[in-house]
């Protein structure tokens, strides 16, 4: 997810370098008083203290959002005519750097608090009851786009693997080194989808082939693509952007 | 008013303590919200411009969001305290009302022709209107913010504001209204600097003839 532009094509080749630079700057400078200390001329203390406060508030905001989350409230759905074309590509790297996964020997790993850790082939995932949705993808940057995703309800998958539904988190490790995690309540939401299709065809690499989690009740960066492993845990798993400062819950 | 007679008549309080405290906390919260909000806007501008980076708070999008969603608690809690105080204490009723279109027009024309007298502790009709409008902008910026933050959980609100994308424009417009108010507010304080000390001490300046009236509106 770029922090620079909503038009990935223009800065695509600069994005990884810029993202790395921004990330490096972040821990040192970003949560400092920055502009404010220059405006007030005051030094309010160590940057680390300010950053700690912001992290504590962000964890508090996770709890507030978990309380606001209604497991039965559905995200609005749209007619297919409302689909945004082309649907924007977004990742922490450029579109041409997207790893291309060979689906024929793909095996989804399952680990953590589950009864059945047998890896899943794409054929077996396709054999699960399939559904589709036309929903709005909202990026943390502010832009939004409507897309259509098809696949298996994630709840069904979790039931199949005998996941401990009382566990706190479901984590995702991806083939592009991305990682993220969501709360169990959201994982069990009826619209949370283990997506195999975009539109009416198999996911193309840029939209996350072979497997993407579609969560219309969370911001876009909580929708991991190119999923290689799913695990259930009670230990806070964090995420690629979440560990750098994006709010973890990020519910819509 | 003090019960002890110190011999020297005390200048009346024109800004009660609650108003002063909430005013300055609000000023700081608005500063954080606006500057971090501009950084968030810059990540995906809805209009054909970006805010200069040195005017923004947070360094990068994640930092700006962290500031925005921390300062919002200060803004909302402080704002609720102020509005509750304003309603219960009579501050709103006494100082912002009554308000008529005729009075607004009269004071507006007087202000433009430099004939409007400033009396500390009493708001003219244009001031009253601006204070009411900026409070409504404050309510609007919070509601449109909720619509953008929770377009699924609060989809009713988002729908009322014309959907997610339009709610972003509404949120921006409310911000612009507040920033516009702050600009006018600061220009007026610069033109009439004697209004600044009472916002800190609460007390009217000794030379202000109007302030000698102890029954004057507690503003």
Short mmCIF file of C-alpha atoms in Angstrom, two decimals:
data_model
loop_
_atom_site.label_atom_id
_atom_site.label_comp_id
_atom_site.label_asym_id
_atom_site.label_seq_id
_atom_site.Cartn_x
_atom_site.Cartn_y
_atom_site.Cartn_z
CA UNK A 1 0.00 0.00 0.00
CA UNK A 2 1.68 3.16 -1.11
CA UNK A 3 1.56 6.24 0.99
CA UNK A 4 2.37 8.44 -1.94
CA UNK A 5 -0.26 8.25 -4.60
CA UNK A 6 -3.48 6.64 -5.62
CA UNK A 7 -2.23 6.31 -9.19
CA UNK A 8 0.17 3.41 -8.90
CA UNK A 9 1.28 3.40 -12.52
CA UNK A 10 3.04 6.74 -12.42
CA UNK A 11 5.36 6.13 -9.51
CA UNK A 12 5.31 2.39 -9.68
CA UNK A 13 9.05 1.93 -10.08
CA UNK A 14 9.88 4.41 -7.32
CA UNK A 15 7.39 3.01 -4.87
CA UNK A 16 9.42 0.30 -3.14
CA UNK A 17 12.37 2.62 -2.57
CA UNK A 18 10.14 5.43 -1.38
CA UNK A 19 8.16 3.11 0.84
CA UNK A 20 11.38 1.85 2.43
CA UNK A 21 12.59 5.39 2.95
CA UNK A 22 9.30 6.48 4.48
CA UNK A 23 9.33 3.46 6.74
CA UNK A 24 12.85 4.19 7.94
CA UNK A 25 11.91 7.77 8.66
CA UNK A 26 8.80 6.71 10.46
CA UNK A 27 10.29 5.28 13.63
CA UNK A 28 12.69 8.17 14.03
CA UNK A 29 10.67 11.15 13.01
CA UNK A 30 7.11 10.42 12.06
CA UNK A 31 5.51 10.17 15.46
CA UNK A 32 7.61 12.96 16.83
CA UNK A 33 6.08 16.29 17.48
CA UNK A 34 7.37 17.35 14.10
CA UNK A 35 5.41 20.28 12.80
CA UNK A 36 3.79 20.97 16.13
CA UNK A 37 6.99 21.52 18.06
CA UNK A 38 8.04 23.96 15.36
CA UNK A 39 4.76 25.80 15.72
CA UNK A 40 4.82 26.00 19.48
CA UNK A 41 8.57 26.19 19.96
CA UNK A 42 8.13 23.69 22.78
CA UNK A 43 9.96 20.46 23.31
CA UNK A 44 7.40 18.17 24.86
CA UNK A 45 9.85 15.45 25.73
CA UNK A 46 11.40 12.45 24.05
CA UNK A 47 9.96 11.47 20.69
CA UNK A 48 9.69 7.96 22.08
CA UNK A 49 7.22 9.11 24.73
CA UNK A 50 4.93 10.69 22.16
CA UNK A 51 5.17 7.60 20.00
CA UNK A 52 4.33 5.37 22.97
CA UNK A 53 1.22 7.42 23.71
CA UNK A 54 0.08 7.16 20.09
CA UNK A 55 0.58 3.37 20.14
CA UNK A 56 -1.40 3.07 23.39
CA UNK A 57 -4.25 5.13 21.93
CA UNK A 58 -4.16 2.99 18.78
CA UNK A 59 -4.53 -0.19 20.87
CA UNK A 60 -7.39 1.50 22.75
CA UNK A 61 -8.98 2.36 19.40
CA UNK A 62 -8.74 -1.36 18.49
CA UNK A 63 -10.90 -2.14 21.52
CA UNK A 64 -13.38 0.63 20.71
CA UNK A 65 -13.73 -0.68 17.16
CA UNK A 66 -14.13 -4.28 18.33
CA UNK A 67 -16.99 -3.05 20.54
CA UNK A 68 -18.56 -1.12 17.64
CA UNK A 69 -18.27 -4.13 15.33
CA UNK A 70 -21.65 -5.73 14.76
CA UNK A 71 -21.10 -9.35 13.57
CA UNK A 72 -24.44 -9.29 11.76
CA UNK A 73 -24.18 -5.91 10.05
CA UNK A 74 -23.49 -6.39 6.36
CA UNK A 75 -21.36 -4.09 4.24
CA UNK A 76 -23.44 -2.41 1.50
CA UNK A 77 -23.53 -4.37 -1.76
CA UNK A 78 -23.69 -2.80 -5.21
CA UNK A 79 -24.95 -3.76 -8.67
CA UNK A 80 -22.31 -5.07 -11.07
CA UNK A 81 -22.74 -1.87 -13.11
CA UNK A 82 -21.13 0.02 -10.20
CA UNK A 83 -17.85 -1.93 -10.41
CA UNK A 84 -14.80 0.34 -10.78
CA UNK A 85 -12.93 -0.33 -14.02
CA UNK A 86 -10.07 -0.86 -14.01
CA UNK A 87 -9.95 -1.88 -10.37
CA UNK A 88 -6.79 -0.27 -8.94
CA UNK A 89 -3.72 -2.35 -8.16
CA UNK A 90 -2.24 -1.72 -4.74
CA UNK A 91 0.67 -3.24 -2.83
CA UNK A 92 3.90 -2.19 -1.15
CA UNK A 93 5.65 -2.88 -4.48
CA UNK A 94 4.95 -2.09 -8.13
CA UNK A 95 2.49 -4.05 -10.21
CA UNK A 96 5.29 -5.50 -12.40
CA UNK A 97 6.98 -6.90 -9.29
CA UNK A 98 3.98 -9.01 -8.31
CA UNK A 99 5.11 -12.60 -7.68
CA UNK A 100 3.46 -15.07 -10.05
CA UNK A 101 2.50 -18.24 -8.22
CA UNK A 102 2.21 -21.62 -9.93
CA UNK A 103 -1.27 -22.79 -8.98
CA UNK A 104 -0.67 -26.42 -9.97
CA UNK A 105 1.64 -27.16 -7.03
CA UNK A 106 0.15 -24.53 -4.71
CA UNK A 107 -0.66 -25.74 -1.21
CA UNK A 108 -2.25 -23.47 1.38
CA UNK A 109 -0.67 -24.17 4.76
CA UNK A 110 -2.88 -24.20 7.85
CA UNK A 111 -1.41 -23.95 11.34
CA UNK A 112 -2.00 -22.85 14.92
CA UNK A 113 -5.16 -23.60 16.87
CA UNK A 114 -6.81 -25.86 14.29
CA UNK A 115 -7.63 -29.57 14.36
CA UNK A 116 -6.74 -30.37 10.74
CA UNK A 117 -3.45 -28.96 9.45
CA UNK A 118 -3.60 -30.72 6.07
CA UNK A 119 -2.51 -28.28 3.34
CA UNK A 120 -5.20 -27.27 0.86
CA UNK A 121 -4.92 -27.46 -2.93
CA UNK A 122 -6.78 -24.94 -5.09
CA UNK A 123 -9.10 -27.72 -6.26
CA UNK A 124 -10.08 -28.49 -2.70
CA UNK A 125 -10.69 -24.79 -1.97
CA UNK A 126 -12.88 -24.62 -5.10
CA UNK A 127 -14.85 -27.61 -3.86
CA UNK A 128 -16.06 -25.55 -0.88
CA UNK A 129 -19.45 -23.83 -1.39
CA UNK A 130 -18.76 -20.71 -3.46
CA UNK A 131 -20.35 -17.29 -3.26
CA UNK A 132 -19.63 -13.83 -4.64
CA UNK A 133 -20.04 -10.23 -3.59
CA UNK A 134 -19.87 -6.76 -5.12
CA UNK A 135 -18.57 -4.53 -2.34
CA UNK A 136 -16.58 -1.38 -1.78
CA UNK A 137 -12.87 -1.66 -1.10
CA UNK A 138 -11.78 1.33 1.00
CA UNK A 139 -8.09 2.12 1.15
CA UNK A 140 -6.44 3.59 4.24
CA UNK A 141 -5.28 6.37 1.88
CA UNK A 142 -8.90 7.44 1.48
CA UNK A 143 -9.80 6.33 -2.05
CA UNK A 144 -12.36 3.63 -2.63
CA UNK A 145 -13.25 1.28 -5.49
CA UNK A 146 -16.03 -1.23 -6.03
CA UNK A 147 -15.09 -4.75 -7.08
CA UNK A 148 -16.52 -8.25 -7.37
CA UNK A 149 -14.92 -11.16 -5.58
CA UNK A 150 -15.87 -14.83 -5.56
CA UNK A 151 -14.82 -17.67 -3.29
CA UNK A 152 -15.66 -19.58 -0.15
CA UNK A 153 -17.04 -17.96 3.01
CA UNK A 154 -14.08 -17.83 5.39
CA UNK A 155 -16.30 -19.09 8.20
CA UNK A 156 -16.90 -22.30 6.24
CA UNK A 157 -13.17 -22.77 5.78
CA UNK A 158 -12.51 -22.23 9.50
CA UNK A 159 -15.20 -24.80 10.33
CA UNK A 160 -13.63 -27.27 7.88
CA UNK A 161 -10.20 -27.04 9.48
CA UNK A 162 -11.67 -27.25 12.97
CA UNK A 163 -10.39 -23.83 14.02
CA UNK A 164 -10.73 -22.83 17.66
CA UNK A 165 -13.43 -20.20 17.21
CA UNK A 166 -12.73 -18.84 20.69
CA UNK A 167 -9.19 -17.88 19.67
CA UNK A 168 -8.55 -14.17 19.30
CA UNK A 169 -6.83 -13.86 15.94
CA UNK A 170 -6.48 -15.32 12.49
CA UNK A 171 -3.14 -14.55 10.85
CA UNK A 172 -2.05 -14.62 7.21
CA UNK A 173 1.39 -15.09 5.67
CA UNK A 174 1.68 -14.24 2.01
CA UNK A 175 3.91 -15.26 -0.88
CA UNK A 176 4.98 -11.63 -1.38
CA UNK A 177 6.30 -11.39 2.22
CA UNK A 178 3.19 -9.45 3.22
CA UNK A 179 1.49 -10.49 6.42
CA UNK A 180 -1.58 -9.39 8.33
CA UNK A 181 -4.14 -10.57 10.85
CA UNK A 182 -7.76 -10.03 11.81
CA UNK A 183 -9.94 -10.56 14.88
CA UNK A 184 -11.97 -13.78 15.10
CA UNK A 185 -15.31 -11.89 15.06
CA UNK A 186 -14.45 -10.40 11.68
CA UNK A 187 -13.12 -13.75 10.43
CA UNK A 188 -16.55 -15.25 11.13
CA UNK A 189 -18.50 -12.36 9.54
CA UNK A 190 -20.80 -13.68 6.78
CA UNK A 191 -19.16 -11.47 4.13
CA UNK A 192 -15.57 -12.38 4.93
CA UNK A 193 -14.52 -14.36 1.89
CA UNK A 194 -11.60 -16.60 0.99
CA UNK A 195 -11.51 -15.25 -2.56
CA UNK A 196 -10.39 -17.31 -5.57
CA UNK A 197 -12.00 -15.13 -8.25
CA UNK A 198 -12.03 -11.50 -9.25
CA UNK A 199 -15.00 -10.55 -11.40
CA UNK A 200 -16.07 -13.80 -13.02
CA UNK A 201 -12.57 -15.21 -13.57
CA UNK A 202 -9.72 -16.63 -11.52
CA UNK A 203 -7.82 -13.97 -9.55
CA UNK A 204 -5.09 -12.46 -11.72
CA UNK A 205 -1.66 -12.15 -9.98
CA UNK A 206 -2.14 -8.40 -9.43
CA UNK A 207 -5.30 -9.01 -7.41
CA UNK A 208 -3.70 -11.76 -5.33
CA UNK A 209 -3.57 -15.10 -7.19
CA UNK A 210 -4.02 -17.74 -6.02
CA UNK A 211 -5.82 -16.73 -2.82
CA UNK A 212 -6.97 -13.44 -1.28
CA UNK A 213 -8.93 -12.65 1.83
CA UNK A 214 -11.79 -10.29 1.02
CA UNK A 215 -12.98 -8.42 4.12
CA UNK A 216 -15.52 -5.73 3.20
CA UNK A 217 -15.73 -4.67 6.86
CA UNK A 218 -12.08 -3.64 6.99
CA UNK A 219 -9.72 -1.30 5.15
CA UNK A 220 -7.95 -2.59 2.04
CA UNK A 221 -4.61 -3.38 3.69
CA UNK A 222 -6.44 -5.89 5.93
CA UNK A 223 -7.27 -7.89 2.77
CA UNK A 224 -4.09 -9.94 2.26
CA UNK A 225 -3.34 -11.28 -1.22
CA UNK A 226 -1.19 -14.24 -2.40
CA UNK A 227 -1.97 -16.05 0.86
CA UNK A 228 0.44 -18.92 1.57
CA UNK A 229 -0.48 -19.76 5.15
CA UNK A 230 -3.39 -19.21 7.50
CA UNK A 231 -2.99 -19.65 11.24
CA UNK A 232 -5.22 -19.30 14.28
CA UNK A 233 -3.66 -17.88 17.43
CA UNK A 234 -4.12 -16.04 20.70
CA UNK A 235 -0.80 -14.22 20.34
CA UNK A 236 -1.18 -10.82 18.68
CA UNK A 237 0.21 -11.40 15.17
CA UNK A 238 0.40 -7.79 13.94
CA UNK A 239 0.93 -7.12 10.27
CA UNK A 240 3.21 -5.57 7.67
CA UNK A 241 1.69 -2.10 7.91
CA UNK A 242 0.20 -2.57 11.37
CA UNK A 243 3.66 -3.04 12.88
CA UNK A 244 4.71 0.29 11.36
CA UNK A 245 1.81 2.25 12.77
CA UNK A 246 -1.40 1.67 10.83
CA UNK A 247 -4.19 0.92 13.27
CA UNK A 248 -4.51 -2.85 13.68
CA UNK A 249 -8.30 -3.25 13.79
CA UNK A 250 -8.97 -0.79 10.94
CA UNK A 251 -12.63 -1.74 10.69
CA UNK A 252 -15.02 0.04 8.36
CA UNK B 1 -17.30 37.12 42.64
CA UNK B 2 -15.33 36.85 45.79
CA UNK B 3 -16.98 36.93 49.20
CA UNK B 4 -14.10 38.81 50.78
CA UNK B 5 -13.96 42.53 50.27
CA UNK B 6 -10.37 43.29 49.36
CA UNK B 7 -11.13 46.97 49.13
CA UNK B 8 -10.24 47.08 45.47
CA UNK B 9 -13.13 46.37 43.06
CA UNK B 10 -12.32 43.25 41.08
CA UNK B 11 -12.80 43.34 37.37
CA UNK B 12 -15.68 41.08 36.37
CA UNK B 13 -15.17 37.69 34.78
CA UNK B 14 -16.24 37.88 31.15
CA UNK B 15 -15.00 34.42 30.16
CA UNK B 16 -15.86 31.73 32.74
CA UNK B 17 -13.14 29.22 33.60
CA UNK B 18 -14.90 26.38 31.77
CA UNK B 19 -15.04 28.38 28.56
CA UNK B 20 -11.36 29.31 28.81
CA UNK B 21 -10.20 25.76 29.53
CA UNK B 22 -12.28 24.18 26.78
CA UNK B 23 -11.30 26.98 24.37
CA UNK B 24 -7.57 26.34 24.68
CA UNK B 25 -7.84 22.55 24.71
CA UNK B 26 -10.03 22.87 21.62
CA UNK B 27 -7.48 25.14 19.94
CA UNK B 28 -4.77 22.52 20.42
CA UNK B 29 -7.03 19.64 19.35
CA UNK B 30 -8.16 21.51 16.21
CA UNK B 31 -4.53 22.27 15.34
CA UNK B 32 -3.62 18.56 15.60
CA UNK B 33 -6.76 17.39 13.78
CA UNK B 34 -6.38 19.84 10.89
CA UNK B 35 -2.65 19.35 10.33
CA UNK B 36 -2.83 15.54 10.60
CA UNK B 37 -6.00 15.61 8.48
CA UNK B 38 -4.13 17.48 5.74
CA UNK B 39 -1.46 14.75 5.76
CA UNK B 40 -4.19 12.10 5.39
CA UNK B 41 -5.79 14.12 2.58
CA UNK B 42 -2.42 14.24 0.80
CA UNK B 43 -2.31 10.43 0.58
CA UNK B 44 -5.24 10.56 -1.84
CA UNK B 45 -6.34 14.13 -2.64
CA UNK B 46 -9.98 14.64 -3.60
CA UNK B 47 -9.18 17.96 -5.28
CA UNK B 48 -6.39 19.00 -7.59
CA UNK B 49 -3.89 20.06 -4.93
CA UNK B 50 -1.94 18.82 -1.94
CA UNK B 51 -1.11 20.61 1.31
CA UNK B 52 2.52 21.62 1.77
CA UNK B 53 4.28 18.95 3.79
CA UNK B 54 5.58 21.42 6.41
CA UNK B 55 1.96 22.24 7.30
CA UNK B 56 1.17 18.61 8.05
CA UNK B 57 1.55 16.52 11.18
CA UNK B 58 2.65 12.90 11.43
CA UNK B 59 5.44 12.55 8.87
CA UNK B 60 3.80 9.76 6.88
CA UNK B 61 0.26 8.47 6.48
CA UNK B 62 0.52 6.04 9.41
CA UNK B 63 1.84 8.76 11.71
CA UNK B 64 -0.82 11.22 10.56
CA UNK B 65 -3.59 8.69 11.14
CA UNK B 66 -2.20 7.90 14.60
CA UNK B 67 -2.30 11.60 15.49
CA UNK B 68 -5.74 12.09 13.95
CA UNK B 69 -7.30 9.16 15.81
CA UNK B 70 -5.66 10.17 19.10
CA UNK B 71 -6.48 13.89 18.94
CA UNK B 72 -10.06 13.07 18.02
CA UNK B 73 -10.69 11.88 21.59
CA UNK B 74 -9.48 15.22 22.93
CA UNK B 75 -11.61 17.09 20.39
CA UNK B 76 -14.78 15.08 21.00
CA UNK B 77 -14.61 14.82 24.81
CA UNK B 78 -13.64 18.48 25.18
CA UNK B 79 -16.33 19.47 22.67
CA UNK B 80 -19.00 17.51 24.53
CA UNK B 81 -18.01 19.13 27.83
CA UNK B 82 -18.19 22.58 26.20
CA UNK B 83 -21.58 21.98 24.57
CA UNK B 84 -23.05 20.50 27.76
CA UNK B 85 -21.68 23.42 29.76
CA UNK B 86 -22.99 25.87 27.15
CA UNK B 87 -26.48 24.45 27.36
CA UNK B 88 -26.68 23.91 31.13
CA UNK B 89 -24.99 27.14 32.25
CA UNK B 90 -27.00 29.37 29.94
CA UNK B 91 -23.81 30.44 28.08
CA UNK B 92 -25.39 29.63 24.71
CA UNK B 93 -28.77 31.10 25.58
CA UNK B 94 -27.45 34.34 27.08
CA UNK B 95 -24.54 35.03 24.79
CA UNK B 96 -25.51 33.61 21.39
CA UNK B 97 -29.23 34.39 21.52
CA UNK B 98 -31.45 36.15 20.58
CA UNK B 99 -30.26 36.46 17.04
CA UNK B 100 -32.21 38.06 14.19
CA UNK B 101 -31.42 38.39 10.51
CA UNK B 102 -31.95 42.15 10.85
CA UNK B 103 -29.38 42.38 13.65
CA UNK B 104 -26.89 40.30 11.65
CA UNK B 105 -27.30 42.57 8.63
CA UNK B 106 -27.06 45.74 10.78
CA UNK B 107 -23.83 44.59 12.49
CA UNK B 108 -22.40 43.21 9.25
CA UNK B 109 -22.84 46.57 7.49
CA UNK B 110 -21.51 48.37 10.58
CA UNK B 111 -18.44 46.13 10.62
CA UNK B 112 -17.72 46.67 6.94
CA UNK B 113 -17.98 50.45 7.38
CA UNK B 114 -15.80 50.28 10.53
CA UNK B 115 -18.64 51.65 12.65
CA UNK B 116 -19.05 48.51 14.77
CA UNK B 117 -17.99 49.13 18.35
CA UNK B 118 -16.32 46.26 20.12
CA UNK B 119 -17.55 45.81 23.67
CA UNK B 120 -15.72 43.13 25.61
CA UNK B 121 -18.09 40.58 26.98
CA UNK B 122 -20.89 41.29 24.54
CA UNK B 123 -21.01 39.64 21.14
CA UNK B 124 -22.38 41.50 18.16
CA UNK B 125 -24.86 39.69 15.92
CA UNK B 126 -22.25 38.67 13.32
CA UNK B 127 -20.06 37.20 16.06
CA UNK B 128 -23.02 35.31 17.48
CA UNK B 129 -23.80 33.90 14.05
CA UNK B 130 -20.16 32.86 13.49
CA UNK B 131 -19.92 31.14 16.87
CA UNK B 132 -23.15 29.23 16.24
CA UNK B 133 -22.04 28.27 12.72
CA UNK B 134 -18.59 27.09 13.82
CA UNK B 135 -20.15 24.92 16.54
CA UNK B 136 -22.36 23.40 13.82
CA UNK B 137 -19.24 22.89 11.64
CA UNK B 138 -17.67 21.13 14.62
CA UNK B 139 -20.66 18.81 14.92
CA UNK B 140 -20.60 18.30 11.15
CA UNK B 141 -16.90 17.50 11.00
CA UNK B 142 -17.33 14.82 13.69
CA UNK B 143 -20.41 13.28 12.04
CA UNK B 144 -18.83 13.24 8.57
CA UNK B 145 -15.66 11.84 10.14
CA UNK B 146 -17.67 8.99 11.67
CA UNK B 147 -19.24 8.37 8.24
CA UNK B 148 -15.78 7.96 6.67
CA UNK B 149 -14.33 5.98 9.58
CA UNK B 150 -17.20 3.49 9.84
CA UNK B 151 -19.02 3.32 6.48
CA UNK B 152 -20.22 -0.19 7.35
CA UNK B 153 -21.08 0.08 11.06
CA UNK B 154 -22.51 3.61 10.63
CA UNK B 155 -23.73 3.08 7.05
CA UNK B 156 -26.93 4.95 7.87
CA UNK B 157 -24.90 8.10 8.55
CA UNK B 158 -22.69 7.53 5.51
CA UNK B 159 -25.82 7.08 3.38
CA UNK B 160 -27.31 10.34 4.69
CA UNK B 161 -24.12 12.13 3.63
CA UNK B 162 -24.40 10.79 0.08
CA UNK B 163 -22.15 7.73 0.42
CA UNK B 164 -18.49 7.20 1.33
CA UNK B 165 -16.89 9.32 -1.40
CA UNK B 166 -19.24 12.28 -0.89
CA UNK B 167 -18.84 12.05 2.89
CA UNK B 168 -15.10 12.70 2.32
CA UNK B 169 -16.01 15.92 0.51
CA UNK B 170 -18.40 16.89 3.33
CA UNK B 171 -15.64 16.21 5.88
CA UNK B 172 -13.27 18.40 3.87
CA UNK B 173 -15.87 21.19 3.59
CA UNK B 174 -16.48 21.15 7.36
CA UNK B 175 -12.72 21.36 7.93
CA UNK B 176 -12.52 24.27 5.48
CA UNK B 177 -15.34 26.03 7.35
CA UNK B 178 -13.53 25.61 10.66
CA UNK B 179 -10.21 26.77 9.22
CA UNK B 180 -11.98 29.76 7.66
CA UNK B 181 -13.49 30.61 11.03
CA UNK B 182 -10.10 30.31 12.74
CA UNK B 183 -8.56 32.63 10.13
CA UNK B 184 -11.22 35.32 10.69
CA UNK B 185 -11.03 34.76 14.46
CA UNK B 186 -7.24 35.28 14.50
CA UNK B 187 -7.44 38.37 12.27
CA UNK B 188 -10.01 39.91 14.60
CA UNK B 189 -7.88 39.14 17.66
CA UNK B 190 -4.95 40.80 15.90
CA UNK B 191 -7.10 43.86 15.13
CA UNK B 192 -8.46 44.06 18.71
CA UNK B 193 -5.65 42.59 20.84
CA UNK B 194 -7.41 43.54 24.09
CA UNK B 195 -9.66 40.52 23.50
CA UNK B 196 -6.77 38.11 24.07
CA UNK B 197 -5.87 38.58 27.80
CA UNK B 198 -9.47 37.99 28.98
CA UNK B 199 -9.41 34.61 27.21
CA UNK B 200 -6.52 33.69 29.52
CA UNK B 201 -7.33 35.49 32.79
CA UNK B 202 -11.08 35.64 32.28
CA UNK B 203 -11.17 39.23 33.46
CA UNK B 204 -12.09 42.32 31.50
CA UNK B 205 -9.42 45.01 31.12
CA UNK B 206 -9.75 47.78 33.71
CA UNK B 207 -10.27 50.53 31.18
CA UNK B 208 -13.18 48.90 29.41
CA UNK B 209 -16.21 50.96 30.44
CA UNK B 210 -18.65 48.18 29.67
CA UNK B 211 -16.91 45.76 31.97
CA UNK B 212 -17.81 47.82 35.03
CA UNK B 213 -21.28 46.34 34.95
CA UNK B 214 -21.13 43.40 37.36
CA UNK B 215 -24.40 42.10 35.96
CA UNK B 216 -22.82 41.92 32.52
CA UNK B 217 -23.14 38.73 30.63
CA UNK B 218 -20.66 36.16 31.86
CA UNK B 219 -19.02 35.22 28.60
#
